[in-house]
PDB file of N, CA, C and O in Angstrom:
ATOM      1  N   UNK A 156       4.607  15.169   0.237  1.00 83.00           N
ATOM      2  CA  UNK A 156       5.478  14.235  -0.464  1.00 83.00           C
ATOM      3  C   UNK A 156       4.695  13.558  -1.587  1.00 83.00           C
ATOM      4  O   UNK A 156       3.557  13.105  -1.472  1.00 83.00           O
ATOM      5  N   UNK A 157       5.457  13.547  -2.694  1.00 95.00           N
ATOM      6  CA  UNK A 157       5.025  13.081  -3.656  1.00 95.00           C
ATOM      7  C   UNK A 157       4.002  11.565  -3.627  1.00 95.00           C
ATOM      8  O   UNK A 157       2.827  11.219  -3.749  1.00 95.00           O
ATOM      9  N   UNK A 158       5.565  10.915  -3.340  1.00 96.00           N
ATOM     10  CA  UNK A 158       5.235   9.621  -3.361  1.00 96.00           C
ATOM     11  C   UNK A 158       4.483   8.997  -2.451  1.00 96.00           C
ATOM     12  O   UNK A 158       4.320   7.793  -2.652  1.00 96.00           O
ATOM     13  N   UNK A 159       3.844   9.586  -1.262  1.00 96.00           N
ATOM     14  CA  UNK A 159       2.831   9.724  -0.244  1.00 96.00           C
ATOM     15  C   UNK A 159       0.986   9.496  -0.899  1.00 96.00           C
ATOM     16  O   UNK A 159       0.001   8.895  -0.471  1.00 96.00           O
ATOM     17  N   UNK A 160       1.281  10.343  -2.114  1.00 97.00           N
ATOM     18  CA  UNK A 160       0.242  10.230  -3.089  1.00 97.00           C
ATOM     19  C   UNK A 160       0.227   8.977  -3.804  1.00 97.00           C
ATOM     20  O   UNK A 160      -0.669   8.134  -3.828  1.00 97.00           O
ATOM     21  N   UNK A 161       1.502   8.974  -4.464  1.00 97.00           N
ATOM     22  CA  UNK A 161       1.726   7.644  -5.612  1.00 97.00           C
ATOM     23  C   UNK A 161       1.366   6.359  -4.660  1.00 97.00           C
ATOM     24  O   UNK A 161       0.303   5.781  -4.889  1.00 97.00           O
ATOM     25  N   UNK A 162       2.082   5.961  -3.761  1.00 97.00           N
ATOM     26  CA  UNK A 162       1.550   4.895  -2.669  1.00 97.00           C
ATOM     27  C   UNK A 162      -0.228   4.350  -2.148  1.00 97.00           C
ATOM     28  O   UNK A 162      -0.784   3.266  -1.974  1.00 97.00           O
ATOM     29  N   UNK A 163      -0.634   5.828  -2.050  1.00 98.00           N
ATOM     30  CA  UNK A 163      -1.979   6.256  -1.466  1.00 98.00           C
ATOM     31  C   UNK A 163      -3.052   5.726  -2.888  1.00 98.00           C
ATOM     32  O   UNK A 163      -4.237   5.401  -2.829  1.00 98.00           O
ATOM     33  N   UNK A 164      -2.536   5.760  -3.585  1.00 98.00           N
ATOM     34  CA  UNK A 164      -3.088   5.686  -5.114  1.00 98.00           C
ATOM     35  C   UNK A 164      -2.839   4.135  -5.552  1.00 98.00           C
ATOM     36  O   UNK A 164      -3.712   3.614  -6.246  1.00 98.00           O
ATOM     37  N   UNK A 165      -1.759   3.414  -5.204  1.00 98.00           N
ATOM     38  CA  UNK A 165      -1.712   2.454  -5.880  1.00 98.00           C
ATOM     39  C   UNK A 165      -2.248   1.320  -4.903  1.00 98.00           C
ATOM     40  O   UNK A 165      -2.593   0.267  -5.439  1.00 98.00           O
ATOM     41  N   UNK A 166      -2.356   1.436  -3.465  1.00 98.00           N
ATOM     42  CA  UNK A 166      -3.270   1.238  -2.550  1.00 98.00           C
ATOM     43  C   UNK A 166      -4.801   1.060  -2.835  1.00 98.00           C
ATOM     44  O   UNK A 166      -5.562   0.192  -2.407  1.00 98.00           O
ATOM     45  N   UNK A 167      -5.050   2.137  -3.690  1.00 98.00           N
ATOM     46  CA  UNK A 167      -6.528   1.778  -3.654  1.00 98.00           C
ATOM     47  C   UNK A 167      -6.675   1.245  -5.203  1.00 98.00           C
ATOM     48  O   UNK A 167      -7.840   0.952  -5.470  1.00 98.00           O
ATOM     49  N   UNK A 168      -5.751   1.057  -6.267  1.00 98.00           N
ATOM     50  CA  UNK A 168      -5.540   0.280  -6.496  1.00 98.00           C
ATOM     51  C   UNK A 168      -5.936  -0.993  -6.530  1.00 98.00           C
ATOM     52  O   UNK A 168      -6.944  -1.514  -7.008  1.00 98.00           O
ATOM     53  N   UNK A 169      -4.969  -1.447  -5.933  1.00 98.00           N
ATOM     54  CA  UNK A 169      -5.199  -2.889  -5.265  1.00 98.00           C
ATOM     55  C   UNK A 169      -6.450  -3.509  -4.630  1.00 98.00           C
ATOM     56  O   UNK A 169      -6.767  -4.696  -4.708  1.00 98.00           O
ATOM     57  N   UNK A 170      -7.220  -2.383  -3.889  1.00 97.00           N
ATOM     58  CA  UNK A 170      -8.342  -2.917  -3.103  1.00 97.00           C
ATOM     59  C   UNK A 170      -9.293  -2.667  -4.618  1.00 97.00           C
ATOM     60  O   UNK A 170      -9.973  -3.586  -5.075  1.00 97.00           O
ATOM     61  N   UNK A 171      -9.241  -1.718  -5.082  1.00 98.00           N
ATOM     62  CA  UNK A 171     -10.380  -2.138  -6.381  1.00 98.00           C
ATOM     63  C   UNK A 171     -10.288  -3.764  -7.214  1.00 98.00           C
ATOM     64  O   UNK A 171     -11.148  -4.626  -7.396  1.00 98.00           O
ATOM     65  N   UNK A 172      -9.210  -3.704  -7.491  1.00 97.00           N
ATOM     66  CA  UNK A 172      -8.289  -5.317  -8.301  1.00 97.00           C
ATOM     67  C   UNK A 172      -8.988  -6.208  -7.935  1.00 97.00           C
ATOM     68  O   UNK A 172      -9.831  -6.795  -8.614  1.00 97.00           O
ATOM     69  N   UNK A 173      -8.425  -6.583  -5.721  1.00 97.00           N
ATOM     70  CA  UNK A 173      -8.917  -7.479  -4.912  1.00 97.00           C
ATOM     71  C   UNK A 173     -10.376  -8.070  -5.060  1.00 97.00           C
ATOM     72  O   UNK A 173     -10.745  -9.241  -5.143  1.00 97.00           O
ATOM     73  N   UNK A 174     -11.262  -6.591  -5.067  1.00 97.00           N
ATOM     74  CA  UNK A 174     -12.632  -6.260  -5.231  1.00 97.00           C
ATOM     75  C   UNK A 174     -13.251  -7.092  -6.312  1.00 97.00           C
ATOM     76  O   UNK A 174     -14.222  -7.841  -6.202  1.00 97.00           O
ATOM     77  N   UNK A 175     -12.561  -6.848  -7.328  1.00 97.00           N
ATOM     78  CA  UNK A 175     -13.393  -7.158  -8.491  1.00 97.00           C
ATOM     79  C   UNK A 175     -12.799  -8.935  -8.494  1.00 97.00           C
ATOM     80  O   UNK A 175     -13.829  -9.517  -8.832  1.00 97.00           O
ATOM     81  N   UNK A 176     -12.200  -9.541  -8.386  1.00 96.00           N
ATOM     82  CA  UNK A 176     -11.557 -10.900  -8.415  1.00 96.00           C
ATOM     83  C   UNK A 176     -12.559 -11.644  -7.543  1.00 96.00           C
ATOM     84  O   UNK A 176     -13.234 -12.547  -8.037  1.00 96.00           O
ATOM     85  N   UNK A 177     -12.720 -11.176  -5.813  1.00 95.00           N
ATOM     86  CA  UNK A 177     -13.775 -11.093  -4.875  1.00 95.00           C
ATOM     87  C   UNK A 177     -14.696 -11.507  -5.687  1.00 95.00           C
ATOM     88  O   UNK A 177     -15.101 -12.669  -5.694  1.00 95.00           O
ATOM     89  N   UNK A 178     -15.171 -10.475  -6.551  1.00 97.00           N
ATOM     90  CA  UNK A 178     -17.032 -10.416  -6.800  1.00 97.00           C
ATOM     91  C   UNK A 178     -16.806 -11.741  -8.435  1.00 97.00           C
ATOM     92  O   UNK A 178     -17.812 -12.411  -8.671  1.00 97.00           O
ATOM     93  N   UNK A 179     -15.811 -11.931  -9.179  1.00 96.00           N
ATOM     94  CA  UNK A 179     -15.925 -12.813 -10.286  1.00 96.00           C
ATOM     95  C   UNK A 179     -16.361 -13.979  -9.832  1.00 96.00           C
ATOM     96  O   UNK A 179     -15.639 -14.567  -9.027  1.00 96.00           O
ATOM     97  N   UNK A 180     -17.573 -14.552 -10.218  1.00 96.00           N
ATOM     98  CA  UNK A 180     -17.708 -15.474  -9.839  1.00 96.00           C
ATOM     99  C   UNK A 180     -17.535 -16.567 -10.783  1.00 96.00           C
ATOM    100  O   UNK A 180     -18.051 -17.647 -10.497  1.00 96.00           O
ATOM    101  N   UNK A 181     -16.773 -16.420 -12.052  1.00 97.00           N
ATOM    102  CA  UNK A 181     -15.978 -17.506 -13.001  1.00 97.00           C
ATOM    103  C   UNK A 181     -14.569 -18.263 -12.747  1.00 97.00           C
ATOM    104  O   UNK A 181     -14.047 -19.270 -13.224  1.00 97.00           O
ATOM    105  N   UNK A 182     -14.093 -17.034 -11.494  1.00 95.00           N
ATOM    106  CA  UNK A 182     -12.964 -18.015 -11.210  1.00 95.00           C
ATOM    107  C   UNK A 182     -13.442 -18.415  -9.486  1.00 95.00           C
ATOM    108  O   UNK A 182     -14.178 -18.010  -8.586  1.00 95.00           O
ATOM    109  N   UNK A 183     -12.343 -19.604  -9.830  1.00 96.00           N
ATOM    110  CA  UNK A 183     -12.402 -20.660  -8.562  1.00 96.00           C
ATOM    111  C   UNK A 183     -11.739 -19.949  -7.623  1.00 96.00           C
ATOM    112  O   UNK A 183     -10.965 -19.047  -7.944  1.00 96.00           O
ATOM    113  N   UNK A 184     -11.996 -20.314  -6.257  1.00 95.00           N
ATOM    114  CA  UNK A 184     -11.510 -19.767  -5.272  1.00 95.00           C
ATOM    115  C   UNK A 184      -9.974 -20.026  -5.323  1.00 95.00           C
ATOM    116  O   UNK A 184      -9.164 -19.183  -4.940  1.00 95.00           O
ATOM    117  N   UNK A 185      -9.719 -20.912  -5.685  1.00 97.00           N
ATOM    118  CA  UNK A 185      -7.940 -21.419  -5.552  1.00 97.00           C
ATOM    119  C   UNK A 185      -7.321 -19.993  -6.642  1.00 97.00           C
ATOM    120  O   UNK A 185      -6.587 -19.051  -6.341  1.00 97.00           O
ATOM    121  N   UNK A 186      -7.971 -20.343  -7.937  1.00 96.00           N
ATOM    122  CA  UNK A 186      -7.223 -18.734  -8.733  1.00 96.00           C
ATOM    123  C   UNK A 186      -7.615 -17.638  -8.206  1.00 96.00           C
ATOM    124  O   UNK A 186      -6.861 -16.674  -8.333  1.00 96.00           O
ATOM    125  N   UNK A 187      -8.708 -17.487  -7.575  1.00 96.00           N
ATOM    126  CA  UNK A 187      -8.727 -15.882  -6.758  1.00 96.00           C
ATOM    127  C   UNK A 187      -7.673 -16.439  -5.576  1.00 96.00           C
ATOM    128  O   UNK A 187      -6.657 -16.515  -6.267  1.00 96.00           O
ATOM    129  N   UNK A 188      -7.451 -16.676  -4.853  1.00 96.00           N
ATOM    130  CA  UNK A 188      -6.224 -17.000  -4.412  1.00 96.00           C
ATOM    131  C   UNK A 188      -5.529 -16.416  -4.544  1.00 96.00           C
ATOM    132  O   UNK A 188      -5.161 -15.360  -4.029  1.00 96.00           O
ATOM    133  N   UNK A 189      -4.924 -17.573  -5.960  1.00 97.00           N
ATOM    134  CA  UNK A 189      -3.363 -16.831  -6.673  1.00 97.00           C
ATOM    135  C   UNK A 189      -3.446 -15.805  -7.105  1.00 97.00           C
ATOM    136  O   UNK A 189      -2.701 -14.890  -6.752  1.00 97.00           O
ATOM    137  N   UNK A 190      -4.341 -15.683  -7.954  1.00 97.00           N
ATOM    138  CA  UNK A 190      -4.099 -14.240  -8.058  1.00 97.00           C
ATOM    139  C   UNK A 190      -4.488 -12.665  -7.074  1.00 97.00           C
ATOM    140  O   UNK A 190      -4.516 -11.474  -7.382  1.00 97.00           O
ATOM    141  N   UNK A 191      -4.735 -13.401  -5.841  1.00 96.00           N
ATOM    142  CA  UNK A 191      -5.229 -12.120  -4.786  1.00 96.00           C
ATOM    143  C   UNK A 191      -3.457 -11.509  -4.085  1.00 96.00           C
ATOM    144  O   UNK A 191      -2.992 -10.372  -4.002  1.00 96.00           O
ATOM    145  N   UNK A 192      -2.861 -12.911  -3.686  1.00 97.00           N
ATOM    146  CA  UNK A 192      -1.632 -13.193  -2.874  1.00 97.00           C
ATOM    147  C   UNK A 192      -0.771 -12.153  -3.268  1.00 97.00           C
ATOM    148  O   UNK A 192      -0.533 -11.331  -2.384  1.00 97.00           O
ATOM    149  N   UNK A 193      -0.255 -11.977  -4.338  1.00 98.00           N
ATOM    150  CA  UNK A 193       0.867 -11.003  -4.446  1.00 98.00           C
ATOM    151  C   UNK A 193       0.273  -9.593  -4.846  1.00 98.00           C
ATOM    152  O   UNK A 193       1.183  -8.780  -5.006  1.00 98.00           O
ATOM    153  N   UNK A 194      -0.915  -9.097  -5.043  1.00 98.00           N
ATOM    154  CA  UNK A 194      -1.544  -8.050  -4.373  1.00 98.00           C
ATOM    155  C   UNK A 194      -1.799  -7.692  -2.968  1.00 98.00           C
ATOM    156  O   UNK A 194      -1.703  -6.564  -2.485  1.00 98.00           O
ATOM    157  N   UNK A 195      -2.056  -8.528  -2.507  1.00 97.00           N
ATOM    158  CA  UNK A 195      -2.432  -8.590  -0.764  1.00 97.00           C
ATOM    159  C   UNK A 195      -0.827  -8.614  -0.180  1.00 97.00           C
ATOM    160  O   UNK A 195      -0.806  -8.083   0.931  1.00 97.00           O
ATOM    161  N   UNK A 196       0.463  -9.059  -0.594  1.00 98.00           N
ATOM    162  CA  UNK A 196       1.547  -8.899   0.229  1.00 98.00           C
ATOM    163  C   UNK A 196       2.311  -7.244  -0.453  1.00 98.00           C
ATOM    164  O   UNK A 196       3.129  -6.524   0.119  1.00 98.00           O
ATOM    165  N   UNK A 197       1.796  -7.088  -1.563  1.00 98.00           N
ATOM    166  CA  UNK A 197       2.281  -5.586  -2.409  1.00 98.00           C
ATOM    167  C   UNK A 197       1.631  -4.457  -1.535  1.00 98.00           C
ATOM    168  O   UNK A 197       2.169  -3.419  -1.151  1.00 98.00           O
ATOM    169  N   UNK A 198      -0.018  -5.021  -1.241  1.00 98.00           N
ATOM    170  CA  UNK A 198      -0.468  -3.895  -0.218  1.00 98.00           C
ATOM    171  C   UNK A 198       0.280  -3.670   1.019  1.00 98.00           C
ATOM    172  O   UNK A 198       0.413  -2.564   1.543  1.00 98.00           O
ATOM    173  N   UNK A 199       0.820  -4.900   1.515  1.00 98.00           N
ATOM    174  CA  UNK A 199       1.040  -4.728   3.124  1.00 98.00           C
ATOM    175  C   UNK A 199       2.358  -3.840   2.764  1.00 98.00           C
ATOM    176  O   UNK A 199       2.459  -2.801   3.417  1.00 98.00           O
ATOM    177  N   UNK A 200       3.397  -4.116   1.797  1.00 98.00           N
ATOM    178  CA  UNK A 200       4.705  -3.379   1.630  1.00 98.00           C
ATOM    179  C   UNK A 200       4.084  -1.836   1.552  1.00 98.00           C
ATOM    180  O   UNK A 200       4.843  -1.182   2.267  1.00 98.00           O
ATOM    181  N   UNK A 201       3.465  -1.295   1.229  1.00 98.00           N
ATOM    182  CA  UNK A 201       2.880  -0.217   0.510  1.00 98.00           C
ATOM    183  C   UNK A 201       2.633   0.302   1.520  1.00 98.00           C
ATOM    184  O   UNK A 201       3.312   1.299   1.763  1.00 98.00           O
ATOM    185  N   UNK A 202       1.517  -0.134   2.617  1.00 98.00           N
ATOM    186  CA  UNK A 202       1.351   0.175   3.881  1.00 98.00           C
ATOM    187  C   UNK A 202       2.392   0.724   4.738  1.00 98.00           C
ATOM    188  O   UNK A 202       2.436   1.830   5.276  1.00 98.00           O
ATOM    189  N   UNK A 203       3.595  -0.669   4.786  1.00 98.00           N
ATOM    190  CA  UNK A 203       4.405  -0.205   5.585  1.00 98.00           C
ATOM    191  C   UNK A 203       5.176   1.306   5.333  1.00 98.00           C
ATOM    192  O   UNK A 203       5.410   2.268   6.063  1.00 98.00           O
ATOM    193  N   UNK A 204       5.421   1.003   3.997  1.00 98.00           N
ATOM    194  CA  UNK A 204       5.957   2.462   3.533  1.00 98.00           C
ATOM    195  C   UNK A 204       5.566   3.188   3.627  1.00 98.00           C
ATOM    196  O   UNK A 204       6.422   4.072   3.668  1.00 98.00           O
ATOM    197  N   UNK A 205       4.383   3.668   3.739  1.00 97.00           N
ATOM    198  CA  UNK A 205       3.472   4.588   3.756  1.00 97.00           C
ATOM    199  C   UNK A 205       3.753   4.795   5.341  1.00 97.00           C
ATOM    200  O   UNK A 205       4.195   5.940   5.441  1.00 97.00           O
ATOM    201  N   UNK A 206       3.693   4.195   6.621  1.00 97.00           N
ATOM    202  CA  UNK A 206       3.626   4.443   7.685  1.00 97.00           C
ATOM    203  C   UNK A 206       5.129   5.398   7.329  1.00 97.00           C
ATOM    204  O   UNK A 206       5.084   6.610   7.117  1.00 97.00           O
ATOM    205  N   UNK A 207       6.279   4.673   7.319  1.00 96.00           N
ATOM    206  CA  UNK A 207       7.900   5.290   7.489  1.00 96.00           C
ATOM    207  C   UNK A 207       7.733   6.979   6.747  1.00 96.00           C
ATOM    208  O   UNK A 207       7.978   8.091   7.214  1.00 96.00           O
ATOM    209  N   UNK A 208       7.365   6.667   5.810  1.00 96.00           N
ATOM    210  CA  UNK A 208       7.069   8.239   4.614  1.00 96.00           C
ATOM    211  C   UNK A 208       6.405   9.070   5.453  1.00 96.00           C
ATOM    212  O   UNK A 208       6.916  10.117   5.851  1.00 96.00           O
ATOM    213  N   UNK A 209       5.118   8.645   5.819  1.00 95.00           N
ATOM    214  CA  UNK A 209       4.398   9.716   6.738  1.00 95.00           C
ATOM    215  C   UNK A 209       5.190  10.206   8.015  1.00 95.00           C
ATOM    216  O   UNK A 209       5.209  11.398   8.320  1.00 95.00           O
ATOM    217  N   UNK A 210       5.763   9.352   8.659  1.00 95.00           N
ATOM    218  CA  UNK A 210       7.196   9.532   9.978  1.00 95.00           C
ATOM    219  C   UNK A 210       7.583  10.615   9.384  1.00 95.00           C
ATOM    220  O   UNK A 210       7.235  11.772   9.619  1.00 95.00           O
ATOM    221  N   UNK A 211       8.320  10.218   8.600  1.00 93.00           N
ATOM    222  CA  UNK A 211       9.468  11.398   7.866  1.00 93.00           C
ATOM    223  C   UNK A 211       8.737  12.835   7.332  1.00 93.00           C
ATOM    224  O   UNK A 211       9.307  13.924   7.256  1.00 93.00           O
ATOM    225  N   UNK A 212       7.419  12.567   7.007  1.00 92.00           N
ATOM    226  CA  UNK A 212       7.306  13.938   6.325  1.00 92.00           C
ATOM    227  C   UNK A 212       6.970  15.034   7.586  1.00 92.00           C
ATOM    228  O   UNK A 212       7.113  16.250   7.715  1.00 92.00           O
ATOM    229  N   UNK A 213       6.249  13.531   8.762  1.00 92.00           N
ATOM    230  CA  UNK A 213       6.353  14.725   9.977  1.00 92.00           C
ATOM    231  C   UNK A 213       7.112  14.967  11.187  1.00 92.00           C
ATOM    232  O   UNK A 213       6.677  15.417  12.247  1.00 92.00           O
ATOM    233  N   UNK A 214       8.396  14.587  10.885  1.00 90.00           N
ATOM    234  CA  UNK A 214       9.215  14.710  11.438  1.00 90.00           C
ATOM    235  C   UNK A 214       9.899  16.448  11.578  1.00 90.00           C
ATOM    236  O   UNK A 214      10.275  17.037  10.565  1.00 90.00           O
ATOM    237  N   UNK A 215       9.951  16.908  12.571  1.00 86.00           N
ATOM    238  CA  UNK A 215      10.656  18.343  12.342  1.00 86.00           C
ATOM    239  C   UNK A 215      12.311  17.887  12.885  1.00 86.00           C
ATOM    240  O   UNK A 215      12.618  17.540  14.025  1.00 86.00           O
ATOM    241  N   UNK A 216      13.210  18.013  11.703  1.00 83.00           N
ATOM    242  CA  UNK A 216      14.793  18.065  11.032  1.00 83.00           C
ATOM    243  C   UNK A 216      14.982  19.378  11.694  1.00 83.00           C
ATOM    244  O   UNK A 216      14.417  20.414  11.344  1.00 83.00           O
ATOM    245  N   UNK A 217      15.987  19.232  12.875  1.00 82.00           N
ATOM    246  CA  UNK A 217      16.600  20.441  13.255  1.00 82.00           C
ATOM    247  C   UNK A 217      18.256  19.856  13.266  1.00 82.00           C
ATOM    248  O   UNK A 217      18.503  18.744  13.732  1.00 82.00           O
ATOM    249  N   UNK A 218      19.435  20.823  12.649  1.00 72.00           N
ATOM    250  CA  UNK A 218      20.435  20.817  12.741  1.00 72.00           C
ATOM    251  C   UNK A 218      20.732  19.980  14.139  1.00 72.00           C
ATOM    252  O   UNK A 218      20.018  20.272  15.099  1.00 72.00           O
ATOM    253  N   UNK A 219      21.760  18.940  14.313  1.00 65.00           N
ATOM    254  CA  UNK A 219      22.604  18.628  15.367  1.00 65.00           C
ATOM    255  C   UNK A 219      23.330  19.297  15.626  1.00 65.00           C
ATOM    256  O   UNK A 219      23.424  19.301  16.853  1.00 65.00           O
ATOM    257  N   UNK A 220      24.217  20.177  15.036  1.00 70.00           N
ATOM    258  CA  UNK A 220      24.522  20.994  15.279  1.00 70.00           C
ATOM    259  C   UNK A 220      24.789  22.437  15.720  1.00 70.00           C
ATOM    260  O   UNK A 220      24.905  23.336  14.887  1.00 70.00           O
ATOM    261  N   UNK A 221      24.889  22.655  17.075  1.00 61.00           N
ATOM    262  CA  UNK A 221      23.938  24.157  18.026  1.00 61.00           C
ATOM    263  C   UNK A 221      25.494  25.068  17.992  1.00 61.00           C
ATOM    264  O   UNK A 221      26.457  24.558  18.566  1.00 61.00           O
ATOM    265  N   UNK A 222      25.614  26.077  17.468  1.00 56.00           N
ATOM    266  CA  UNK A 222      26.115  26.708  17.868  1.00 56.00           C
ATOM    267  C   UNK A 222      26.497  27.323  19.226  1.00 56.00           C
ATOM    268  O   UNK A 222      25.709  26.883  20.063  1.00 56.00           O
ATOM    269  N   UNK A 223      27.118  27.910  19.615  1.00 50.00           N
ATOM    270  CA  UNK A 223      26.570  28.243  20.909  1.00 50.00           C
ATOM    271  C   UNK A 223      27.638  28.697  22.105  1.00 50.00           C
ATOM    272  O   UNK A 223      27.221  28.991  23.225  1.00 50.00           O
TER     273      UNK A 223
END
């Protein structure tokens, strides 16, 4: 799945971003903060999706319907 990648990618992303804000030591902890917060809740969405996507891609889809 595509977007398995795109997710996986914008994931690490974020932890590079986090990373580098982390290591600035010009801003104050309160603006690494703000600006960590809506990266750090974008990761957890990302995550979650990533769990459901991976479900689905390994999920084996057999007809409900049995002939028979």
């Amino acid at each position: 799945m595509k977007m398995i990648e795109i997710l996986n990618s914008r994931i690490e992303e974020i932890r590079t971003e986090v990373m580098a804000l982390v290591d600035n030591q010009s801003i104050s902890l309160i603006d690494k903060n703000t600006a960590m917060q809506p990266l750090v809740e974008e990761k957890k969405v990302l995550e979650h999706t990533l769990v459901y996507l991976e479900k689905i891609k390994n999920t084996n889809y057999r007809g409900l319907c049995g002939g028979g």
